[in-house]
């Protein structure tokens, strides 16, 4: 069975579980809304949000929600011991990785579809100004975050203090993605939109995705074996 | 000689993967090249004209010295301790033999 | 191992001597026109930064080899590299702000991407060390994955200063140094390299001994 097909089956399994229980969807969405609200109180001074607050808050909410989805998603696998079953399946490790990655990315993009209009509403951010560019930034940034996150969450499944260690390990390595995402989004949202800058940041995100994607595919198999 | 045989499926997958990776890198390079060189926000700052420079330079030099000396010292202690314990345990193991 | 025994103290003495001579060389070097005396921190700051990148590379290569070959020596090299990256990184991030306070008026301009990326890279290697300390059994494999990803960030950090020219000087400065500045600079690099090699060798030895000690304890219990 080809890698793509196995990956799709695994992703489909996750998405079906999610569609039936909607546990991650609801909790992640609610958590990201709560984040945004807290930031709204913190960063709105005299009724006006600080400059570039909307871009920063959007990406922080994405990062936090992503971490939540990652740790809960893999916790599920650990509890039912399905991760071992997946690794024992007659398919390449890369397929397991890609399957979990696709599932996570779909979930995070679903959350972002709700998050972006809310940010537009709460902070008066011009989310409709360059929808394709914004979408591209969000997709590549989410992909970059998920690429690194899936490797680390999978390898931490059997470690001590995994809940604490996941953010400790994940955030420093994904800061470049968040920086690029924030700066690109801020370039779109700013009073004088700078679309060249946003495109330049987008190219950095694509580059990051390519490099870390390859790295993740290389390291997933050796890291998951005992 | 078996390990010289190339598994076509594995290698074709690898070629495709590398192709996609190269395409992504190339695409991002193209995108970056199209964007003007200095599109990003400029950052300017005032200089601390009034500050005396000597304490800063001396402070930097001193910090480097101190940090490295402390680290060397810590390493020295740890090495000594581990080698001492290792000698002890090896002696005990030998005695048991 | 006997060579290493002799090598470490010799290198340390060399490094110490060179470092003691350094202030005189640095003093003799010309005062830079735009930044004045405080620019002389450059002679410690830049070699330390180079050592940080080198240590990160060593950690990355050691981690990669450990990940694919499970070689204990590679693991020891990776740990040593990570520790040195943290130590030299700390030096970079203390000497830098000392320079910046005078030259730019602020201790740490958050708008500059190069500084943020260096701090982030440093944090990755701190996380590596934390993971090894608190991760429990089997954390060597996890840590080596962190090491590999962290080292992949190094090219981004290096390139960032050329791509995103904000306030930190770019890398062309080094290649266009006038000779009166180039000589003390090269002296400083050699001194730091000698020190780096000595520290790396010593730390690798510590790690291999520590592992041997653990195995000896296990053998004792049998």
Short mmCIF file of C-alpha atoms in Angstrom, two decimals:
data_model
loop_
_atom_site.label_atom_id
_atom_site.label_comp_id
_atom_site.label_asym_id
_atom_site.label_seq_id
_atom_site.Cartn_x
_atom_site.Cartn_y
_atom_site.Cartn_z
CA UNK A 1 0.00 0.00 0.00
CA UNK A 2 1.45 3.33 -0.95
CA UNK A 3 2.53 5.85 1.60
CA UNK A 4 -0.03 8.42 0.49
CA UNK A 5 -2.87 5.95 0.76
CA UNK A 6 -1.83 4.79 4.23
CA UNK A 7 -1.39 8.36 5.36
CA UNK A 8 -4.84 9.23 4.09
CA UNK A 9 -6.37 6.26 5.90
CA UNK A 10 -4.74 7.31 9.15
CA UNK A 11 -5.80 10.92 8.69
CA UNK A 12 -9.31 9.80 7.85
CA UNK A 13 -9.42 7.73 11.01
CA UNK A 14 -8.49 10.77 13.08
CA UNK A 15 -10.98 12.99 11.29
CA UNK A 16 -13.81 10.48 11.70
CA UNK A 17 -13.06 10.12 15.41
CA UNK A 18 -13.06 13.87 15.62
CA UNK A 19 -16.27 14.27 13.64
CA UNK A 20 -18.03 11.84 15.94
CA UNK A 21 -16.81 13.15 19.29
CA UNK A 22 -15.98 16.71 18.27
CA UNK A 23 -13.91 16.80 21.45
CA UNK A 24 -10.83 18.46 20.00
CA UNK A 25 -12.78 20.76 17.74
CA UNK A 26 -14.86 22.21 20.57
CA UNK A 27 -12.10 22.40 23.16
CA UNK A 28 -9.53 23.86 20.79
CA UNK A 29 -11.95 26.39 19.41
CA UNK A 30 -13.10 27.42 22.84
CA UNK A 31 -9.55 27.64 24.09
CA UNK A 32 -8.46 29.85 21.21
CA UNK A 33 -11.47 32.13 21.77
CA UNK A 34 -10.58 32.37 25.44
CA UNK A 35 -6.99 33.28 24.49
CA UNK A 36 -8.19 35.97 22.14
CA UNK A 37 -10.48 37.43 24.79
CA UNK A 38 -7.72 37.55 27.38
CA UNK A 39 -5.45 39.30 24.89
CA UNK A 40 -8.27 41.62 23.90
CA UNK A 41 -8.45 42.85 27.47
CA UNK A 42 -4.68 43.04 27.80
CA UNK A 43 -3.88 44.81 24.56
CA UNK A 44 -6.74 47.18 23.98
CA UNK A 45 -5.97 50.56 25.45
CA UNK A 46 -8.78 53.13 25.66
CA UNK A 47 -10.91 51.16 23.24
CA UNK A 48 -8.20 50.97 20.57
CA UNK A 49 -6.00 47.95 20.03
CA UNK A 50 -2.24 48.46 20.04
CA UNK A 51 -0.50 48.47 16.66
CA UNK A 52 -0.10 45.02 15.15
CA UNK A 53 -1.91 43.50 18.14
CA UNK A 54 -4.35 41.64 15.92
CA UNK A 55 -1.62 39.85 13.94
CA UNK A 56 0.26 38.85 17.07
CA UNK A 57 -2.83 37.63 18.86
CA UNK A 58 -3.97 35.59 15.87
CA UNK A 59 -0.71 33.67 15.70
CA UNK A 60 -0.35 33.21 19.44
CA UNK A 61 -3.86 31.77 19.51
CA UNK A 62 -2.92 29.45 16.64
CA UNK A 63 0.23 28.30 18.46
CA UNK A 64 -1.56 27.66 21.76
CA UNK A 65 -4.50 25.92 20.14
CA UNK A 66 -2.12 23.82 18.07
CA UNK A 67 -0.21 22.72 21.15
CA UNK A 68 -3.46 21.76 22.85
CA UNK A 69 -4.63 19.76 19.84
CA UNK A 70 -1.25 18.05 19.59
CA UNK A 71 -0.98 16.94 23.18
CA UNK A 72 -4.59 15.83 23.40
CA UNK A 73 -4.44 14.06 20.06
CA UNK A 74 -1.44 12.00 21.03
CA UNK A 75 -2.69 11.46 24.56
CA UNK A 76 -5.62 9.67 22.97
CA UNK A 77 -3.27 7.38 21.12
CA UNK A 78 -1.32 6.69 24.24
CA UNK A 79 -4.35 5.83 26.32
CA UNK A 80 -5.69 3.30 23.88
CA UNK A 81 -2.18 2.14 23.00
CA UNK A 82 -3.08 2.66 19.38
CA UNK A 83 0.21 4.39 18.63
CA UNK A 84 2.07 1.14 19.06
CA UNK A 85 -0.48 -0.56 16.85
CA UNK A 86 0.05 2.10 14.20
CA UNK A 87 3.80 1.71 14.36
CA UNK A 88 3.48 -2.04 14.06
CA UNK A 89 1.25 -1.75 11.00
CA UNK A 90 2.81 -2.91 7.72
CA UNK A 91 3.28 0.58 6.45
CA UNK A 92 6.17 2.99 6.40
CA UNK A 93 6.68 5.20 9.43
CA UNK A 94 6.42 8.19 7.14
CA UNK A 95 2.80 7.26 6.47
CA UNK A 96 1.96 7.35 10.18
CA UNK A 97 3.65 10.73 10.45
CA UNK A 98 1.90 12.17 7.41
CA UNK A 99 -1.45 10.85 8.53
CA UNK A 100 -1.21 12.47 11.96
CA UNK A 101 0.09 15.65 10.33
CA UNK A 102 -2.81 15.90 7.89
CA UNK A 103 -5.33 15.32 10.66
CA UNK A 104 -3.79 18.05 12.77
CA UNK A 105 -3.54 20.56 9.93
CA UNK A 106 -7.17 20.05 8.94
CA UNK A 107 -8.26 20.60 12.55
CA UNK A 108 -6.15 23.72 12.97
CA UNK A 109 -7.34 25.23 9.70
CA UNK A 110 -10.90 24.61 10.80
CA UNK A 111 -10.20 26.55 13.99
CA UNK A 112 -8.54 29.35 12.03
CA UNK A 113 -11.55 29.72 9.74
CA UNK A 114 -13.54 30.72 12.82
CA UNK A 115 -10.69 32.59 14.47
CA UNK A 116 -9.91 35.03 11.65
CA UNK A 117 -13.35 36.67 11.41
CA UNK A 118 -13.50 36.90 15.20
CA UNK A 119 -10.17 38.71 15.24
CA UNK A 120 -11.45 40.97 12.48
CA UNK A 121 -14.50 41.74 14.55
CA UNK A 122 -12.83 42.26 17.92
CA UNK A 123 -9.82 44.25 16.73
CA UNK A 124 -11.17 45.90 13.62
CA UNK A 125 -8.48 44.17 11.58
CA UNK A 126 -8.95 44.28 7.80
CA UNK A 127 -9.10 40.52 7.30
CA UNK A 128 -10.72 40.85 3.90
CA UNK A 129 -8.01 43.05 2.47
CA UNK A 130 -5.90 40.32 0.87
CA UNK A 131 -7.72 37.07 1.59
CA UNK A 132 -5.57 34.84 -0.62
CA UNK A 133 -2.31 36.13 0.82
CA UNK A 134 -3.62 35.84 4.37
CA UNK A 135 -4.85 32.34 3.69
CA UNK A 136 -1.48 31.37 2.20
CA UNK A 137 0.33 32.75 5.24
CA UNK A 138 -1.98 30.89 7.59
CA UNK A 139 -1.73 27.59 5.72
CA UNK A 140 2.06 27.62 5.40
CA UNK A 141 2.51 28.80 8.97
CA UNK A 142 0.12 26.20 10.35
CA UNK A 143 1.89 23.56 8.29
CA UNK A 144 5.29 24.62 9.64
CA UNK A 145 4.05 24.52 13.21
CA UNK A 146 2.33 21.17 12.71
CA UNK A 147 5.35 19.63 10.96
CA UNK A 148 7.58 20.19 13.95
CA UNK A 149 4.83 19.63 16.50
CA UNK A 150 3.82 16.21 15.21
CA UNK A 151 7.38 14.89 15.48
CA UNK A 152 7.84 16.17 19.00
CA UNK A 153 4.41 15.19 20.29
CA UNK A 154 4.85 11.67 18.90
CA UNK A 155 8.28 11.22 20.39
CA UNK A 156 7.24 12.59 23.77
CA UNK A 157 4.31 10.17 24.12
CA UNK A 158 6.36 7.84 26.23
CA UNK A 159 8.46 10.43 28.08
CA UNK A 160 8.13 11.75 31.61
CA UNK A 161 6.63 15.20 32.09
CA UNK A 162 5.46 15.17 28.50
CA UNK A 163 2.86 17.91 29.01
CA UNK A 164 5.48 20.35 30.19
CA UNK A 165 8.16 19.27 27.77
CA UNK A 166 6.10 19.66 24.61
CA UNK A 167 5.79 23.47 24.83
CA UNK A 168 9.37 23.75 26.16
CA UNK A 169 10.72 21.96 23.11
CA UNK A 170 8.23 23.09 20.51
CA UNK A 171 8.03 26.85 20.99
CA UNK A 172 11.71 27.76 20.52
CA UNK A 173 11.93 25.75 17.34
CA UNK A 174 8.71 27.13 15.87
CA UNK A 175 9.38 30.76 16.82
CA UNK A 176 10.70 31.51 13.30
CA UNK A 177 7.39 30.32 11.88
CA UNK A 178 5.42 32.48 14.30
CA UNK A 179 7.64 35.49 13.66
CA UNK A 180 7.27 35.13 9.90
CA UNK A 181 3.53 34.64 10.24
CA UNK A 182 3.05 37.62 12.53
CA UNK A 183 5.21 39.95 10.45
CA UNK A 184 3.52 38.88 7.24
CA UNK A 185 0.04 39.28 8.71
CA UNK A 186 0.98 42.62 10.25
CA UNK A 187 2.21 43.79 6.87
CA UNK A 188 -1.25 43.04 5.47
CA UNK A 189 -3.21 44.50 8.40
CA UNK A 190 -1.15 47.65 8.85
CA UNK A 191 -2.44 51.16 8.10
CA UNK A 192 -0.37 51.15 4.88
CA UNK A 193 -0.42 47.55 3.70
CA UNK A 194 2.95 46.31 2.42
CA UNK A 195 2.15 43.34 0.19
CA UNK A 196 5.75 42.85 -0.96
CA UNK A 197 6.85 42.37 2.60
CA UNK A 198 4.01 39.91 3.18
CA UNK A 199 5.03 37.95 0.09
CA UNK A 200 8.64 37.91 1.23
CA UNK A 201 7.61 36.53 4.62
CA UNK A 202 5.48 33.97 2.81
CA UNK A 203 8.50 32.76 0.86
CA UNK A 204 10.38 32.33 4.12
CA UNK A 205 7.52 30.25 5.48
CA UNK A 206 7.55 28.04 2.38
CA UNK A 207 11.29 27.57 2.75
CA UNK A 208 10.92 26.71 6.41
CA UNK A 209 8.19 24.19 5.60
CA UNK A 210 10.37 22.53 2.96
CA UNK A 211 13.46 22.27 5.18
CA UNK A 212 11.67 21.12 8.31
CA UNK A 213 9.36 18.84 6.36
CA UNK A 214 12.32 16.93 5.01
CA UNK A 215 13.96 16.89 8.43
CA UNK A 216 10.79 15.61 10.06
CA UNK A 217 10.39 12.79 7.55
CA UNK A 218 13.99 11.78 8.11
CA UNK A 219 13.89 11.85 11.90
CA UNK A 220 10.44 10.39 12.54
CA UNK A 221 11.36 6.75 11.98
CA UNK A 222 14.58 6.65 14.06
CA UNK A 223 13.00 8.68 16.82
CA UNK A 224 9.98 6.43 17.17
CA UNK A 225 11.92 3.18 17.37
CA UNK A 226 13.07 2.12 20.80
CA UNK B 1 26.25 -8.15 -2.99
CA UNK B 2 22.54 -8.02 -2.22
CA UNK B 3 22.73 -4.55 -0.73
CA UNK B 4 23.69 -3.12 -4.09
CA UNK B 5 20.31 -3.91 -5.61
CA UNK B 6 18.20 -0.79 -5.78
CA UNK B 7 14.64 -1.05 -4.58
CA UNK B 8 12.83 0.82 -7.33
CA UNK B 9 9.78 1.66 -5.27
CA UNK B 10 11.76 3.14 -2.39
CA UNK B 11 14.01 5.11 -4.68
CA UNK B 12 11.24 6.43 -6.90
CA UNK B 13 9.48 7.67 -3.78
CA UNK B 14 12.68 9.34 -2.65
CA UNK B 15 13.15 10.98 -6.03
CA UNK B 16 9.61 12.33 -5.90
CA UNK B 17 10.11 13.58 -2.35
CA UNK B 18 13.34 15.32 -3.25
CA UNK B 19 11.72 16.76 -6.34
CA UNK B 20 8.93 18.26 -4.29
CA UNK B 21 11.41 19.60 -1.76
CA UNK B 22 13.57 21.19 -4.44
CA UNK B 23 10.49 22.67 -6.09
CA UNK B 24 9.41 24.19 -2.79
CA UNK B 25 12.84 25.63 -2.15
CA UNK B 26 13.01 26.94 -5.68
CA UNK B 27 9.55 28.46 -5.42
CA UNK B 28 10.40 30.25 -2.24
CA UNK B 29 13.64 31.52 -3.74
CA UNK B 30 11.74 32.83 -6.75
CA UNK B 31 9.17 34.51 -4.54
CA UNK B 32 11.91 36.04 -2.43
CA UNK B 33 13.80 37.24 -5.50
CA UNK B 34 10.70 38.92 -6.84
CA UNK B 35 10.14 40.85 -3.66
CA UNK B 36 12.32 43.95 -3.48
CA UNK B 37 15.45 43.54 -1.44
CA UNK B 38 14.60 45.74 1.49
CA UNK B 39 10.85 45.47 1.88
CA UNK B 40 10.94 45.04 5.63
CA UNK B 41 10.38 47.67 8.23
CA UNK B 42 13.48 49.65 9.07
CA UNK B 43 14.55 49.86 12.67
CA UNK B 44 16.30 52.96 13.88
CA UNK B 45 17.67 53.78 17.29
CA UNK B 46 19.42 56.68 18.93
CA UNK B 47 22.93 56.11 20.18
CA UNK B 48 23.88 56.35 23.83
CA UNK B 49 26.28 59.21 23.25
CA UNK B 50 26.57 60.22 26.83
CA UNK B 51 27.55 56.80 28.16
CA UNK B 52 31.19 56.15 29.00
CA UNK B 53 32.54 53.29 26.89
CA UNK B 54 35.36 51.99 29.08
CA UNK B 55 33.27 50.27 31.75
CA UNK B 56 31.29 48.50 29.04
CA UNK B 57 34.36 47.19 27.24
CA UNK B 58 36.08 46.18 30.46
CA UNK B 59 32.86 44.68 31.73
CA UNK B 60 32.50 42.58 28.57
CA UNK B 61 36.09 41.33 28.79
CA UNK B 62 35.69 40.55 32.48
CA UNK B 63 32.43 38.71 31.93
CA UNK B 64 33.95 36.49 29.26
CA UNK B 65 36.87 35.63 31.56
CA UNK B 66 34.61 34.92 34.54
CA UNK B 67 32.12 32.83 32.58
CA UNK B 68 34.81 30.68 31.02
CA UNK B 69 36.78 30.27 34.24
CA UNK B 70 33.62 29.24 36.10
CA UNK B 71 32.75 26.73 33.41
CA UNK B 72 36.27 25.26 33.30
CA UNK B 73 36.23 24.97 37.08
CA UNK B 74 32.86 23.22 37.09
CA UNK B 75 34.04 20.83 34.39
CA UNK B 76 37.22 20.12 36.34
CA UNK B 77 35.27 19.25 39.48
CA UNK B 78 32.80 17.03 37.66
CA UNK B 79 35.55 15.18 35.80
CA UNK B 80 37.45 14.61 39.04
CA UNK B 81 34.37 13.31 40.81
CA UNK B 82 33.31 10.95 38.04
CA UNK B 83 36.80 9.55 37.57
CA UNK B 84 37.12 8.98 41.30
CA UNK B 85 33.81 7.12 41.46
CA UNK B 86 34.65 5.15 38.35
CA UNK B 87 37.94 4.03 39.88
CA UNK B 88 36.08 3.00 43.07
CA UNK B 89 33.42 1.01 41.29
CA UNK B 90 35.90 -0.66 38.95
CA UNK B 91 37.98 -1.69 41.97
CA UNK B 92 34.91 -3.15 43.66
CA UNK B 93 33.96 -5.03 40.52
CA UNK B 94 37.48 -6.41 40.21
CA UNK B 95 37.45 -7.49 43.83
CA UNK B 96 34.25 -9.42 43.25
CA UNK B 97 35.74 -11.29 40.28
CA UNK C 1 42.86 9.13 25.41
CA UNK C 2 46.39 9.88 26.51
CA UNK C 3 46.72 12.47 23.80
CA UNK C 4 43.49 14.04 25.02
CA UNK C 5 44.87 14.10 28.56
CA UNK C 6 47.86 16.10 27.47
CA UNK C 7 45.93 18.16 24.93
CA UNK C 8 43.42 19.74 27.27
CA UNK C 9 45.74 21.51 29.72
CA UNK C 10 48.06 22.56 26.91
CA UNK C 11 45.23 24.11 24.98
CA UNK C 12 43.89 25.80 28.08
CA UNK C 13 47.25 27.37 28.83
CA UNK C 14 47.57 28.55 25.25
CA UNK C 15 44.10 30.02 25.32
CA UNK C 16 44.70 31.73 28.66
CA UNK C 17 47.93 33.29 27.43
CA UNK C 18 46.35 34.47 24.25
CA UNK C 19 43.42 35.87 26.12
CA UNK C 20 45.71 37.71 28.51
CA UNK C 21 47.59 39.28 25.58
CA UNK C 22 44.34 40.23 23.92
CA UNK C 23 43.63 43.52 25.73
CA UNK C 24 46.96 44.90 24.55
CA UNK C 25 46.27 43.93 20.98
CA UNK C 26 42.75 45.23 21.15
CA UNK C 27 44.00 48.46 22.66
CA UNK C 28 46.49 48.89 19.86
CA UNK C 29 43.82 48.38 17.25
CA UNK C 30 42.39 51.55 15.79
CA UNK C 31 39.27 53.06 17.25
CA UNK C 32 36.40 52.59 14.86
CA UNK C 33 35.02 55.77 13.45
CA UNK C 34 31.26 55.48 13.96
CA UNK C 35 31.05 53.57 17.22
CA UNK C 36 34.20 54.57 19.05
CA UNK C 37 35.83 52.64 21.83
CA UNK C 38 32.88 50.39 22.57
CA UNK C 39 33.29 48.70 19.20
CA UNK C 40 36.24 46.84 20.71
CA UNK C 41 33.79 44.44 22.29
CA UNK C 42 33.62 43.10 18.72
CA UNK C 43 36.85 41.17 19.32
CA UNK C 44 35.16 39.03 21.99
CA UNK C 45 31.59 39.13 20.80
CA UNK C 46 32.07 37.88 17.24
CA UNK C 47 34.46 34.99 18.01
CA UNK C 48 32.08 33.89 20.77
CA UNK C 49 29.24 33.94 18.25
CA UNK C 50 31.33 31.85 15.86
CA UNK C 51 32.01 29.36 18.64
CA UNK C 52 28.30 29.21 19.43
CA UNK C 53 27.49 28.29 15.83
CA UNK C 54 30.32 25.78 15.77
CA UNK C 55 29.09 24.18 18.99
CA UNK C 56 25.56 24.04 17.60
CA UNK C 57 26.89 22.29 14.51
CA UNK C 58 28.84 19.81 16.59
CA UNK C 59 25.69 19.06 18.58
CA UNK C 60 23.66 18.67 15.41
CA UNK C 61 26.08 16.30 13.76
CA UNK C 62 26.50 14.28 16.94
CA UNK C 63 22.72 14.11 17.33
CA UNK C 64 22.21 13.04 13.73
CA UNK C 65 24.83 10.30 13.99
CA UNK C 66 23.34 9.13 17.28
CA UNK C 67 19.85 9.09 15.80
CA UNK C 68 20.88 6.83 12.93
CA UNK C 69 23.73 4.80 14.39
CA UNK C 70 23.05 4.87 18.13
CA UNK C 71 26.75 5.46 18.77
CA UNK C 72 27.49 6.42 22.37
CA UNK C 73 30.44 8.54 21.36
CA UNK C 74 28.20 10.52 19.04
CA UNK C 75 25.80 11.09 21.91
CA UNK C 76 28.65 12.34 24.13
CA UNK C 77 29.73 14.71 21.37
CA UNK C 78 26.17 16.00 21.04
CA UNK C 79 25.84 16.73 24.77
CA UNK C 80 29.20 18.48 24.83
CA UNK C 81 28.24 20.56 21.81
CA UNK C 82 24.93 21.58 23.36
CA UNK C 83 26.56 22.64 26.62
CA UNK C 84 29.18 24.70 24.84
CA UNK C 85 26.52 26.28 22.64
CA UNK C 86 24.72 27.40 25.80
CA UNK C 87 27.91 28.74 27.44
CA UNK C 88 29.20 30.64 24.41
CA UNK C 89 25.70 31.75 23.53
CA UNK C 90 25.41 33.26 26.98
CA UNK C 91 28.65 35.15 26.40
CA UNK C 92 27.36 36.46 23.07
CA UNK C 93 24.12 37.62 24.63
CA UNK C 94 25.82 39.42 27.50
CA UNK C 95 28.59 41.11 25.51
CA UNK C 96 26.14 42.07 22.79
CA UNK C 97 23.81 44.17 24.95
CA UNK C 98 26.81 45.76 26.68
CA UNK C 99 27.87 46.97 23.25
CA UNK C 100 24.35 47.77 22.15
CA UNK C 101 23.59 49.98 25.14
CA UNK C 102 26.24 52.43 24.01
CA UNK C 103 25.97 52.04 20.25
CA UNK C 104 22.18 51.87 19.86
CA UNK C 105 20.86 53.28 23.10
CA UNK C 106 18.95 50.14 24.10
CA UNK C 107 20.04 46.92 25.76
CA UNK C 108 18.00 44.72 23.43
CA UNK C 109 16.11 46.01 20.35
CA UNK C 110 13.28 43.55 19.97
CA UNK C 111 12.65 44.74 16.42
CA UNK C 112 15.84 43.07 15.21
CA UNK C 113 15.19 39.55 13.94
CA UNK C 114 18.81 38.41 14.22
CA UNK C 115 18.83 38.93 17.98
CA UNK C 116 15.52 37.17 18.46
CA UNK C 117 16.61 34.23 16.36
CA UNK C 118 19.88 33.88 18.26
CA UNK C 119 18.03 33.93 21.56
CA UNK C 120 15.62 31.32 20.23
CA UNK C 121 18.44 29.11 19.02
CA UNK C 122 20.09 29.40 22.43
CA UNK C 123 16.81 28.40 24.07
CA UNK C 124 16.63 25.31 21.89
CA UNK C 125 19.93 24.09 23.25
CA UNK C 126 18.89 24.94 26.79
CA UNK C 127 15.77 22.86 26.11
CA UNK C 128 18.07 20.07 24.88
CA UNK C 129 19.92 20.10 28.20
CA UNK C 130 16.67 20.29 30.17
CA UNK C 131 15.31 17.33 28.27
CA UNK C 132 18.34 15.22 29.01
CA UNK C 133 18.16 16.12 32.68
CA UNK C 134 14.41 15.75 33.24
CA UNK C 135 13.21 13.59 30.41
CA UNK C 136 13.69 10.27 32.11
CA UNK C 137 15.00 7.14 30.45
CA UNK C 138 15.26 7.17 26.70
CA UNK C 139 15.63 10.92 26.57
CA UNK C 140 18.87 10.67 24.57
CA UNK C 141 16.90 9.81 21.44
CA UNK C 142 14.38 12.60 22.00
CA UNK C 143 17.15 15.07 22.73
CA UNK C 144 18.99 14.15 19.55
CA UNK C 145 15.85 14.99 17.55
CA UNK C 146 15.80 18.38 19.29
CA UNK C 147 19.49 18.80 18.49
CA UNK C 148 18.94 18.09 14.81
CA UNK C 149 16.06 20.55 14.52
CA UNK C 150 17.91 23.17 16.56
CA UNK C 151 20.96 22.99 14.35
CA UNK C 152 18.78 23.33 11.27
CA UNK C 153 17.86 26.75 12.66
CA UNK C 154 21.49 27.92 12.57
CA UNK C 155 21.55 28.77 8.84
CA UNK C 156 18.36 30.79 9.34
CA UNK C 157 20.02 32.77 12.12
CA UNK C 158 23.15 33.34 10.06
CA UNK C 159 21.28 34.42 6.96
CA UNK C 160 18.77 36.53 8.84
CA UNK C 161 21.17 39.37 9.37
CA UNK C 162 21.80 39.66 5.64
CA UNK C 163 18.18 39.30 4.60
CA UNK C 164 16.54 41.46 7.19
CA UNK C 165 18.78 44.42 7.61
CA UNK C 166 17.50 46.13 10.66
CA UNK C 167 20.13 47.24 13.09
CA UNK C 168 22.60 44.44 13.79
CA UNK C 169 25.68 44.76 11.54
CA UNK C 170 25.77 42.38 8.60
CA UNK C 171 28.27 39.62 7.97
CA UNK C 172 30.17 41.62 5.31
CA UNK C 173 31.83 43.55 8.11
CA UNK C 174 34.16 40.63 8.86
CA UNK C 175 35.42 40.23 5.32
CA UNK C 176 36.05 43.92 4.87
CA UNK C 177 38.07 44.55 8.03
CA UNK C 178 41.14 46.77 7.64
CA UNK C 179 44.41 44.93 8.47
CA UNK C 180 44.99 46.70 11.80
CA UNK C 181 41.68 45.30 12.98
CA UNK C 182 41.95 42.00 11.18
CA UNK C 183 45.04 40.87 13.10
CA UNK C 184 43.68 41.17 16.64
CA UNK C 185 40.46 39.69 15.34
CA UNK C 186 42.20 36.61 13.97
CA UNK C 187 44.20 36.34 17.19
CA UNK C 188 40.95 36.33 19.14
CA UNK C 189 39.44 33.67 16.87
CA UNK C 190 42.45 31.39 17.30
CA UNK C 191 42.37 31.88 21.07
CA UNK C 192 38.68 31.05 21.21
CA UNK C 193 39.16 28.04 18.93
CA UNK C 194 41.91 26.69 21.18
CA UNK C 195 39.65 27.15 24.17
CA UNK C 196 36.71 25.59 22.37
CA UNK C 197 38.68 22.50 21.40
CA UNK C 198 39.97 22.09 24.94
CA UNK C 199 36.51 22.43 26.46
CA UNK C 200 34.90 20.14 23.92
CA UNK C 201 37.49 17.41 24.45
CA UNK C 202 37.17 17.68 28.22
CA UNK C 203 33.39 17.61 28.14
CA UNK C 204 33.30 14.59 25.81
CA UNK C 205 35.63 12.80 28.15
CA UNK C 206 33.40 13.64 31.10
CA UNK C 207 30.37 12.30 29.29
CA UNK C 208 31.96 9.02 28.22
CA UNK C 209 33.25 8.51 31.76
CA UNK C 210 29.83 9.26 33.19
CA UNK C 211 28.20 6.68 30.93
CA UNK C 212 30.90 4.16 31.82
CA UNK C 213 30.20 4.86 35.49
CA UNK C 214 26.49 4.21 35.07
CA UNK C 215 27.19 0.95 33.31
CA UNK C 216 29.64 0.00 36.04
CA UNK C 217 26.98 0.61 38.66
CA UNK C 218 24.55 -1.57 36.75
CA UNK C 219 27.19 -4.30 36.49
CA UNK C 220 27.81 -4.00 40.21
CA UNK C 221 24.18 -4.67 41.00
CA UNK C 222 24.13 -7.90 39.06
#
